[in-house]
mmCIF file of C-alpha atoms and ligand atoms in Angstrom:
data_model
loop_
_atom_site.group_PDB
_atom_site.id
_atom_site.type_symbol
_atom_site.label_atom_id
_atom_site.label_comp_id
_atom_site.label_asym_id
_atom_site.label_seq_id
_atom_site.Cartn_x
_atom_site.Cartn_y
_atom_site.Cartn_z
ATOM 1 C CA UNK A 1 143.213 202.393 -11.070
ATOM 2 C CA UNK A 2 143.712 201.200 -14.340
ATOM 3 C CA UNK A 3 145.194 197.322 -15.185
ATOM 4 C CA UNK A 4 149.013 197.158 -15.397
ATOM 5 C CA UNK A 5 151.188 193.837 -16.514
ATOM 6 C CA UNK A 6 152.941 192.902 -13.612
ATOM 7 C CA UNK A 7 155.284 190.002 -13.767
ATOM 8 C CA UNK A 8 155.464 187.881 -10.376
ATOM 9 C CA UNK A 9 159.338 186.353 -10.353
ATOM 10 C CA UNK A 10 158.790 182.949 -8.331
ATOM 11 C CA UNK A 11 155.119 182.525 -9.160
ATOM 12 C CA UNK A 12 154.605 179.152 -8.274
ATOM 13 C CA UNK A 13 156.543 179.870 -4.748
ATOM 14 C CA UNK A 14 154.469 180.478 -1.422
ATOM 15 C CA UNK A 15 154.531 183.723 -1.740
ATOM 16 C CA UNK A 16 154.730 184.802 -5.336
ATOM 17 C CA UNK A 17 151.634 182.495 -5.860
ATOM 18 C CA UNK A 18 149.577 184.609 -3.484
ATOM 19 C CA UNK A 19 150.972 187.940 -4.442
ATOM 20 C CA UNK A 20 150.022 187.069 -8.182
ATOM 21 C CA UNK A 21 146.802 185.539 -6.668
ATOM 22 C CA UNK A 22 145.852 189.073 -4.810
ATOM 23 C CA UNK A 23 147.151 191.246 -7.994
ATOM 24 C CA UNK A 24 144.487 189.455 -10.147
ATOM 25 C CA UNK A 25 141.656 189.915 -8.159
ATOM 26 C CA UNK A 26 142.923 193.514 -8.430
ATOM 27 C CA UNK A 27 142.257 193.356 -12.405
ATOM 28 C CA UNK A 28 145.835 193.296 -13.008
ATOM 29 C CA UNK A 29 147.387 191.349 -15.930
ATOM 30 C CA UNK A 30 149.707 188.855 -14.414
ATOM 31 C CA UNK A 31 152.810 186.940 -15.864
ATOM 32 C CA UNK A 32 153.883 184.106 -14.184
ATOM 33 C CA UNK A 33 157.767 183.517 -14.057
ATOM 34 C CA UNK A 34 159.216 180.103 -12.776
ATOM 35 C CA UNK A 35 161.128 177.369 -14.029
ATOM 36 C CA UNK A 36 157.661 175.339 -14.067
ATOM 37 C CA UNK A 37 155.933 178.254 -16.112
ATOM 38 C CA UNK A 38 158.848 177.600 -18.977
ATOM 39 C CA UNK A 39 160.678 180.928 -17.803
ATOM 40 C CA UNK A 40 164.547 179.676 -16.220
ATOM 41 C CA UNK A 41 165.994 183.284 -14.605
ATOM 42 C CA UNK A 42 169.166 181.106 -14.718
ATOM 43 C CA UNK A 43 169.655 180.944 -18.077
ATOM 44 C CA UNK A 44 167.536 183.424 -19.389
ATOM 45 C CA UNK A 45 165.346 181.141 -21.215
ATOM 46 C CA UNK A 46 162.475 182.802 -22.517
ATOM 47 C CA UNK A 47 162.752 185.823 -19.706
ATOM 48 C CA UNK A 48 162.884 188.782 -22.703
ATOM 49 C CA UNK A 49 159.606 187.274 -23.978
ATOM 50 C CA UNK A 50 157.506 187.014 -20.731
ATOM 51 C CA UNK A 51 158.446 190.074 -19.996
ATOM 52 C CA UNK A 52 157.630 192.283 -23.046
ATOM 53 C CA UNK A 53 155.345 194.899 -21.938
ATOM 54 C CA UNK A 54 155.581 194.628 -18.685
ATOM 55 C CA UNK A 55 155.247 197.350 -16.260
ATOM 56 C CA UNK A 56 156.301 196.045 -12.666
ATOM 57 C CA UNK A 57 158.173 193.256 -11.735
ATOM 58 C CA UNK A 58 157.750 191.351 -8.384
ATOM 59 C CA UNK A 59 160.397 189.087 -7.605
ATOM 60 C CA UNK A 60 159.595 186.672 -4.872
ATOM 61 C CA UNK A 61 162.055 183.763 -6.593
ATOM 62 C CA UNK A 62 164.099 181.585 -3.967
ATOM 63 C CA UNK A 63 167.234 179.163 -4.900
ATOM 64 C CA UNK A 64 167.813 175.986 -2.979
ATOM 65 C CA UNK A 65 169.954 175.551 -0.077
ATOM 66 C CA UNK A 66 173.564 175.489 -0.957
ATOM 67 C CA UNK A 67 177.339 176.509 -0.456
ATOM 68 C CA UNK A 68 177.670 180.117 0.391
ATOM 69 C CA UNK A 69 179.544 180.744 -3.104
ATOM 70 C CA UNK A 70 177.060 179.238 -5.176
ATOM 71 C CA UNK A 71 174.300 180.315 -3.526
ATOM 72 C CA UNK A 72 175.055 183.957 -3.673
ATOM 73 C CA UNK A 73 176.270 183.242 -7.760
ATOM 74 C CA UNK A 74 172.701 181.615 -8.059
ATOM 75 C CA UNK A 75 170.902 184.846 -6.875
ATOM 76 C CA UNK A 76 173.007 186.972 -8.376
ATOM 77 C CA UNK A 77 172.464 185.806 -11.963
ATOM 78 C CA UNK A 78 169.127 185.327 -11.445
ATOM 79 C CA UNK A 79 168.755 189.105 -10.337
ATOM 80 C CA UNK A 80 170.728 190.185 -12.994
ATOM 81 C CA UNK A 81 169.265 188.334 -15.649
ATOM 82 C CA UNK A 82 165.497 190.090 -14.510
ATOM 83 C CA UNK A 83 166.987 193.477 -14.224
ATOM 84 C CA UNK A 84 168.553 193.587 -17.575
ATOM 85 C CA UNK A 85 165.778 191.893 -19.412
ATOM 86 C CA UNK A 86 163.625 194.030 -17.270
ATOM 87 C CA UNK A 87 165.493 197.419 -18.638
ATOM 88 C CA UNK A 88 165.365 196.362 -22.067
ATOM 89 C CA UNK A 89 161.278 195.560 -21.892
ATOM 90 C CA UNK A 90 160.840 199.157 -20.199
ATOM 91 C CA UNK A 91 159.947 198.209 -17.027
ATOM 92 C CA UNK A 92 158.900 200.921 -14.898
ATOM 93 C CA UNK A 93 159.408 199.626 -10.908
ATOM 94 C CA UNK A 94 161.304 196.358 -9.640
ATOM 95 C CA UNK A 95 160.335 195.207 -6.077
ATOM 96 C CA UNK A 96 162.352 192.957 -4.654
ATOM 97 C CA UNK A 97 160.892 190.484 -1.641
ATOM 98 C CA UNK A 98 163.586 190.237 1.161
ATOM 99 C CA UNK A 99 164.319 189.325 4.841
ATOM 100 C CA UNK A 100 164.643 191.795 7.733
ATOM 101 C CA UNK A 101 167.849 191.840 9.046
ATOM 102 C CA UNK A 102 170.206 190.111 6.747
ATOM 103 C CA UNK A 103 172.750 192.748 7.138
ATOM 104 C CA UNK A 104 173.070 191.469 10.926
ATOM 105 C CA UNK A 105 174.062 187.916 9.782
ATOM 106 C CA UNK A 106 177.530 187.342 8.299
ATOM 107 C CA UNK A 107 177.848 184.162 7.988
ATOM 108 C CA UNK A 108 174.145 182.503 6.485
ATOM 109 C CA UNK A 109 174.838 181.959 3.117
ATOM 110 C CA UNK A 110 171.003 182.589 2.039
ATOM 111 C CA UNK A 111 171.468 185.804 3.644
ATOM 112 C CA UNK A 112 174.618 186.365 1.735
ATOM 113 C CA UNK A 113 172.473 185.888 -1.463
ATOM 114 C CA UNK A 114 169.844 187.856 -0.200
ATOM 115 C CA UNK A 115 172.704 190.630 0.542
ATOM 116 C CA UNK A 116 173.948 190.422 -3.016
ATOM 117 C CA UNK A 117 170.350 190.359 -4.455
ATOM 118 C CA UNK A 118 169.657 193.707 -2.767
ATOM 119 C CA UNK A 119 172.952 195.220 -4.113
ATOM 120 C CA UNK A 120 172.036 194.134 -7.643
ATOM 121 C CA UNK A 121 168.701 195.585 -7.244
ATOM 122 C CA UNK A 122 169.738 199.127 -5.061
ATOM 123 C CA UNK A 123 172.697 199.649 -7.663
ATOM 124 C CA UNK A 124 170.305 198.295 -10.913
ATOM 125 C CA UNK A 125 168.997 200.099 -14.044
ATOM 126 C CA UNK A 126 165.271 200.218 -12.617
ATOM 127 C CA UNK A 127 163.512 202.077 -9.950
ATOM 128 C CA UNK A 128 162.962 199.869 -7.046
ATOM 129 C CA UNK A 129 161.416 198.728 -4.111
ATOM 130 C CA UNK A 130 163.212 196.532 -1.237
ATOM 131 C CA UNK A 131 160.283 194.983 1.214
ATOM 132 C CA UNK A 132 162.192 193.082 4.427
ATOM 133 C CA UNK A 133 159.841 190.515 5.687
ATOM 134 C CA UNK A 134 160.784 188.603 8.810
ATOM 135 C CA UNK A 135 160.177 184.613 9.072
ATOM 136 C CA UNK A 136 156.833 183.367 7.670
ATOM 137 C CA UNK A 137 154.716 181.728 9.501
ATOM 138 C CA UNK A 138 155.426 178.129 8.287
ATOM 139 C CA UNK A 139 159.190 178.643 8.794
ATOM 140 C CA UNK A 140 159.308 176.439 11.714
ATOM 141 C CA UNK A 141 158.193 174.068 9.455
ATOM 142 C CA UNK A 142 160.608 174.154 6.955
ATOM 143 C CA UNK A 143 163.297 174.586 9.217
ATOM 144 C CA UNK A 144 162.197 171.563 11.430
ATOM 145 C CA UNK A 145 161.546 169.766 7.683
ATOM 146 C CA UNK A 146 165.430 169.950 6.702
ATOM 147 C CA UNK A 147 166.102 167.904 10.176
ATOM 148 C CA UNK A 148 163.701 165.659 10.527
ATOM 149 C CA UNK A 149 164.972 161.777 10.785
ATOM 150 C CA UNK A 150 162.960 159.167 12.249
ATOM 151 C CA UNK A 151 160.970 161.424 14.749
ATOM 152 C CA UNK A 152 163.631 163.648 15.995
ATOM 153 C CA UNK A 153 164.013 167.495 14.346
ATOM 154 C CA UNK A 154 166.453 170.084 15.328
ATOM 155 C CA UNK A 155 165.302 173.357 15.333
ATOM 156 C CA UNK A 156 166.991 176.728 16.740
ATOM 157 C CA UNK A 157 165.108 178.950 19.487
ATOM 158 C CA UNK A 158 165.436 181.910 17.362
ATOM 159 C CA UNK A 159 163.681 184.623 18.464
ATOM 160 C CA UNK A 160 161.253 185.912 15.950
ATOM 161 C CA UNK A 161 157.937 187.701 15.163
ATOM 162 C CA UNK A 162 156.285 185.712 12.212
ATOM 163 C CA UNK A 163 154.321 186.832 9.686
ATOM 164 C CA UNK A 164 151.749 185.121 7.633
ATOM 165 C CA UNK A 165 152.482 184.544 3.546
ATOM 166 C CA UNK A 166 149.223 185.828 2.793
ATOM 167 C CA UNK A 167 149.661 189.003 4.212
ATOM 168 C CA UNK A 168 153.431 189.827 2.774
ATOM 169 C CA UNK A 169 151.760 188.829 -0.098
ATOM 170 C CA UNK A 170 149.281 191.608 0.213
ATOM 171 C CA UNK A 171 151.886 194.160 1.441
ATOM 172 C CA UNK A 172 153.596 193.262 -2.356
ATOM 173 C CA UNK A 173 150.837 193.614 -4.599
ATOM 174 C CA UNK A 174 149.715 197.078 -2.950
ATOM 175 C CA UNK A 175 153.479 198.536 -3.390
ATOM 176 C CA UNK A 176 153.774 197.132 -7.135
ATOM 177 C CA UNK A 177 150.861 198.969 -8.234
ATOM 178 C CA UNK A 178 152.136 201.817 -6.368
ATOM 179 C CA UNK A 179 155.424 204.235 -7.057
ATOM 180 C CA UNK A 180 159.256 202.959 -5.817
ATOM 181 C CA UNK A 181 159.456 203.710 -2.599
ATOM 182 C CA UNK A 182 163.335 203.052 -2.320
ATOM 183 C CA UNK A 183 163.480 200.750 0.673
ATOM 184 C CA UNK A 184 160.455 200.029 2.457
ATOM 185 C CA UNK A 185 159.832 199.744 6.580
ATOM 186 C CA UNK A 186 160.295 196.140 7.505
ATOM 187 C CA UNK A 187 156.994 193.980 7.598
ATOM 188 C CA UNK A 188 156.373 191.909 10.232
ATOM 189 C CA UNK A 189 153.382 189.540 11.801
ATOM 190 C CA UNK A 190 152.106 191.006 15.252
ATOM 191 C CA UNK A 191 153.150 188.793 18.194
ATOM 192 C CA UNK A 192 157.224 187.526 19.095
ATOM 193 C CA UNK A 193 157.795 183.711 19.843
ATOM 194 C CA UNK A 194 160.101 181.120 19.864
ATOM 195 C CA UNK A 195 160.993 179.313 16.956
ATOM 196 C CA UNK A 196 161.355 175.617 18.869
ATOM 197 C CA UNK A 197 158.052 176.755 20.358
ATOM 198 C CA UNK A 198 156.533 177.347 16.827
ATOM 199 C CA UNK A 199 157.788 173.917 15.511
ATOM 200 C CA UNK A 200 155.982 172.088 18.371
ATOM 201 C CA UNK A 201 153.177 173.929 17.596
ATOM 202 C CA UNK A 202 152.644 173.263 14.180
ATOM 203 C CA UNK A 203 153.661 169.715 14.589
ATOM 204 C CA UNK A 204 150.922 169.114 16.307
ATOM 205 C CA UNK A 205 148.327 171.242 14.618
ATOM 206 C CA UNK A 206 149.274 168.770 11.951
ATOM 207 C CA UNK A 207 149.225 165.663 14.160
ATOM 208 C CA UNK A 208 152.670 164.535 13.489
ATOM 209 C CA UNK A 209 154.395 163.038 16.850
ATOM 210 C CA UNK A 210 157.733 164.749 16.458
ATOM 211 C CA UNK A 211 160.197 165.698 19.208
ATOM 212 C CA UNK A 212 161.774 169.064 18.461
ATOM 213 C CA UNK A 213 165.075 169.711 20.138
ATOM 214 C CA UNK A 214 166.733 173.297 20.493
ATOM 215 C CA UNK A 215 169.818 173.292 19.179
ATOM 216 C CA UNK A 216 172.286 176.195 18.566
ATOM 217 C CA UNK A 217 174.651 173.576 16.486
ATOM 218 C CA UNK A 218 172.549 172.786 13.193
ATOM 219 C CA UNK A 219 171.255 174.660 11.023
ATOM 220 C CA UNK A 220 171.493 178.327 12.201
ATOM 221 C CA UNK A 221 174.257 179.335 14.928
ATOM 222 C CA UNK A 222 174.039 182.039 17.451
ATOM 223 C CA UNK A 223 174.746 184.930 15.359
ATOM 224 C CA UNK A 224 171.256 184.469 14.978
ATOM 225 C CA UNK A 225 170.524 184.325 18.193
ATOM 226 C CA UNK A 226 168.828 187.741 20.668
ATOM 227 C CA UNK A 227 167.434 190.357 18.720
ATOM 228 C CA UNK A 228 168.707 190.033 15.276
ATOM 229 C CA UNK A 229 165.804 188.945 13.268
ATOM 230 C CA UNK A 230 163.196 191.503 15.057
ATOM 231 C CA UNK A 231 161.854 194.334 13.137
ATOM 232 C CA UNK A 232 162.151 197.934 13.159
ATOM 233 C CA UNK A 233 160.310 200.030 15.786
ATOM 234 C CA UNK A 234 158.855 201.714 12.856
ATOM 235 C CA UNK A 235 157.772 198.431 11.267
ATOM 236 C CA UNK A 236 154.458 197.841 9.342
ATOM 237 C CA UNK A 237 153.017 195.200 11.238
ATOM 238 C CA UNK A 238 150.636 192.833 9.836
ATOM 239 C CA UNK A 239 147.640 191.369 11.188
ATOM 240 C CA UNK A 240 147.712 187.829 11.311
ATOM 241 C CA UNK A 241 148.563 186.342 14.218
ATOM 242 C CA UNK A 242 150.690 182.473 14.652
ATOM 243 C CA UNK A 243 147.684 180.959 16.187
ATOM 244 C CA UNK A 244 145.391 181.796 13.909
ATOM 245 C CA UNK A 245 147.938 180.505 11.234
ATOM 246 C CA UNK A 246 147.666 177.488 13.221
ATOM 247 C CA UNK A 247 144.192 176.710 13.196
ATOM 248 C CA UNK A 248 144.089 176.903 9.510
ATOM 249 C CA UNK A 249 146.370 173.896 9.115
ATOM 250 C CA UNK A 250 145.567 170.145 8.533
ATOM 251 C CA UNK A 251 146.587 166.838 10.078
ATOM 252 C CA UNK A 252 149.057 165.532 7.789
ATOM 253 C CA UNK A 253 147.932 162.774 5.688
ATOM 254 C CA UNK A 254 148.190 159.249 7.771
ATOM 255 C CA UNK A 255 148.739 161.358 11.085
ATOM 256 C CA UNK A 256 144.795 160.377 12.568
ATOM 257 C CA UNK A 257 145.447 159.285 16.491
ATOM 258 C CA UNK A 258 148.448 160.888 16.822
ATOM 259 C CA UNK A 259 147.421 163.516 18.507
HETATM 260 N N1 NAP B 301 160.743 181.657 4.420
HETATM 261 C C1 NAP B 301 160.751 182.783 5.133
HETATM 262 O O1 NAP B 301 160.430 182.776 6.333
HETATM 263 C C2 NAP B 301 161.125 184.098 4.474
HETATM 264 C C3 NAP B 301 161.027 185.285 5.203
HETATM 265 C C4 NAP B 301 161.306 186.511 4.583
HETATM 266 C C5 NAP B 301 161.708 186.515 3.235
HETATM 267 N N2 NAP B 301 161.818 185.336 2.558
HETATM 268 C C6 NAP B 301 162.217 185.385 1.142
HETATM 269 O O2 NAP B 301 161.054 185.200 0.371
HETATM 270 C C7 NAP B 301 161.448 184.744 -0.933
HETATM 271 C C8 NAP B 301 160.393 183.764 -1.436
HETATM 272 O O3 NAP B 301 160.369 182.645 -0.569
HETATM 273 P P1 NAP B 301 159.314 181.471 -0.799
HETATM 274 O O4 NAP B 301 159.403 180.605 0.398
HETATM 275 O O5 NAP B 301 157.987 182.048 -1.225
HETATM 276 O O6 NAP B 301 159.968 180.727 -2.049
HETATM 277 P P2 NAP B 301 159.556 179.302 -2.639
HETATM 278 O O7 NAP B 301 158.228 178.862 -2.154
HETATM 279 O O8 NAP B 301 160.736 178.394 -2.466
HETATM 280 O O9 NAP B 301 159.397 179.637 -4.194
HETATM 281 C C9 NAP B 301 160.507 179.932 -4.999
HETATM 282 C C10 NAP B 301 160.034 180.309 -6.388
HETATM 283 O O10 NAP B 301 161.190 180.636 -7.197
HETATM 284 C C11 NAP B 301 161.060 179.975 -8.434
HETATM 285 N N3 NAP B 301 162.393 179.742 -9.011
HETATM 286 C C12 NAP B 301 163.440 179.123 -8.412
HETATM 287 N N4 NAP B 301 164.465 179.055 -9.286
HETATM 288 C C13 NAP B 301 164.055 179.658 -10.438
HETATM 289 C C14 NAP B 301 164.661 179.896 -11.706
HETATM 290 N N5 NAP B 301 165.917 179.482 -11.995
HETATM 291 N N6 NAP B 301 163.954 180.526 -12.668
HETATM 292 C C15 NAP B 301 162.673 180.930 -12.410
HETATM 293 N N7 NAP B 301 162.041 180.749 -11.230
HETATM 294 C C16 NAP B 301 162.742 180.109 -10.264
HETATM 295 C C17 NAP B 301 160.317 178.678 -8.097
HETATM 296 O O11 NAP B 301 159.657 178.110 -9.203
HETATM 297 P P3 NAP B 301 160.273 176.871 -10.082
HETATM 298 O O12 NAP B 301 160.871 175.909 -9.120
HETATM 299 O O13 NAP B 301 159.101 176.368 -10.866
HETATM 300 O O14 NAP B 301 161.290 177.525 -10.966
HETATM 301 C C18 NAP B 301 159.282 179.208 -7.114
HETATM 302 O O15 NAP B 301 158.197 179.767 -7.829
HETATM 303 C C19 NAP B 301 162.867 184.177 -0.787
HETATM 304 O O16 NAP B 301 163.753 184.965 -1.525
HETATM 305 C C20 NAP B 301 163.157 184.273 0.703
HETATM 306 O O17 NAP B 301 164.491 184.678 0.961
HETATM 307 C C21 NAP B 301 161.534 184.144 3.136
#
């Protein structure tokens, strides 16, 4: 296959740095668009540049955690700002990164954005590709992280079956250097678990002593709760299981003896 341009949206992110990493040691020519590589989908500052002769575009970008209005305005310029400058550099293919079920959740206001950013992209100027991922495999970590006070963390037992970033991130370079494919079978890691579960885990793969309580009243309520998140029966499942996620982690710096 010969080298295309591809332009990774979110570059520096977890999983736009590995999809960019695994389209390189393709042979592909990649462009690197975040805010730290002097590109702000925002604004539009220097997007029609980075993006001249570009063939695909990956977008993989993420916006902080916010309001329900401003996050879905945040996403939604910064998806419209890539398609247009996208249509006027001749882009050929726009896949778009997103999360398995976010139709079944009404009131998440990432998933709103997420909602909006697949209309933009479904109803856009450029042929596309829509790839639902369920959680990563560090999501319990994050989650936990946005709770976390002075060794307490509330986490929700979602049920979920995670996937690891380095694998979605192979699942996106293979479909950018291949045709749109409309919207593509959810992607998902090969074993279900417990999201509380998956915090403990990890907390003490990384040897931090931190009590994780399941909570329905924090962060995400119980529309998320049963099925929701699960993938498709026909879903590409990836190979990578939690615990071998695990064992891949460090102790946190300063965390010796904890364990
Ligand atoms: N976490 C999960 O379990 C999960 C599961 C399925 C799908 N997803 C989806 O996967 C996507 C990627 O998630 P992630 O965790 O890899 O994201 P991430 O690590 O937070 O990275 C976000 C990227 O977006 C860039 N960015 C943010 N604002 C920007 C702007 N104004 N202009 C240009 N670049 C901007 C950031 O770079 P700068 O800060 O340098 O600009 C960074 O490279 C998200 O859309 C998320 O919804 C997540």
């Amino acid at each position: 296959m010969s080298a295309m341009r591809i332009a990774v949206a979110g570059a520096t992110g977890r999983i736009g740095a590995r999809t960019g990493e695994a389209l390189r040691r393709q042979g592909h020519d990649v462009v690197p668009i975040s805010r730290s590589n002097g590109v702000d989908l925002l604004t539009g500052r220097r997007l029609d540049e980075a993006l001249q002769g570009v063939d695909v575009i990956v977008d993989t970008t993420n916006v902080a955690a916010d309001a329900r209005d401003s996050t879905v305005a945040t996403f939604a310029r910064m998806t419209h700002n890539l398609l247009e400058s996208g249509e006027r550099a001749g882009v050929r293919h726009h896949v778009l990164l997103s999360i398995v079920g976010v139709d079944r959740v009404p009131d998440n206001a990432h998933y709103a954005g997420k909602r909006e950013q697949e209309r933009l992209v479904t109803t856009g100027p450029l042929p596309w590709t829509v790839v639902p991922a369920t959680q990563f495999h560090d999501f319990a970590e994050m989650v936990a992280g946005w709770t976390e006070r002075n060794g307490v963390a509330e986490v929700a037992p979602l049920l979920v079956q995670p996937v690891a970033p380095d694998d979605v991130a192979a699942v996106l370079a293979e479909l950018a250097v291949g045709p749109p494919r409309g919207r593509y079978v959810d992607v998902a890691g090969p074993d279900r678990h417990d999201l509380v579960d998956m915090a403990r885990r990890t907390y003490q793969a990384r040897g931090r002593d931190v009590k994780v309580v399941p909570t329905w009243s924090s962060v995400f309520g119980p529309s998320m709760a049963g099925d929701v998140l699960l993938p498709a029966d026909d879903a590409r499942i990836l190979p990578t299981t939690f615990d071998e996620w695990l064992t891949t982690l460090h102790p946190a710096a300063g965390s010796e003896g904890l364990r």
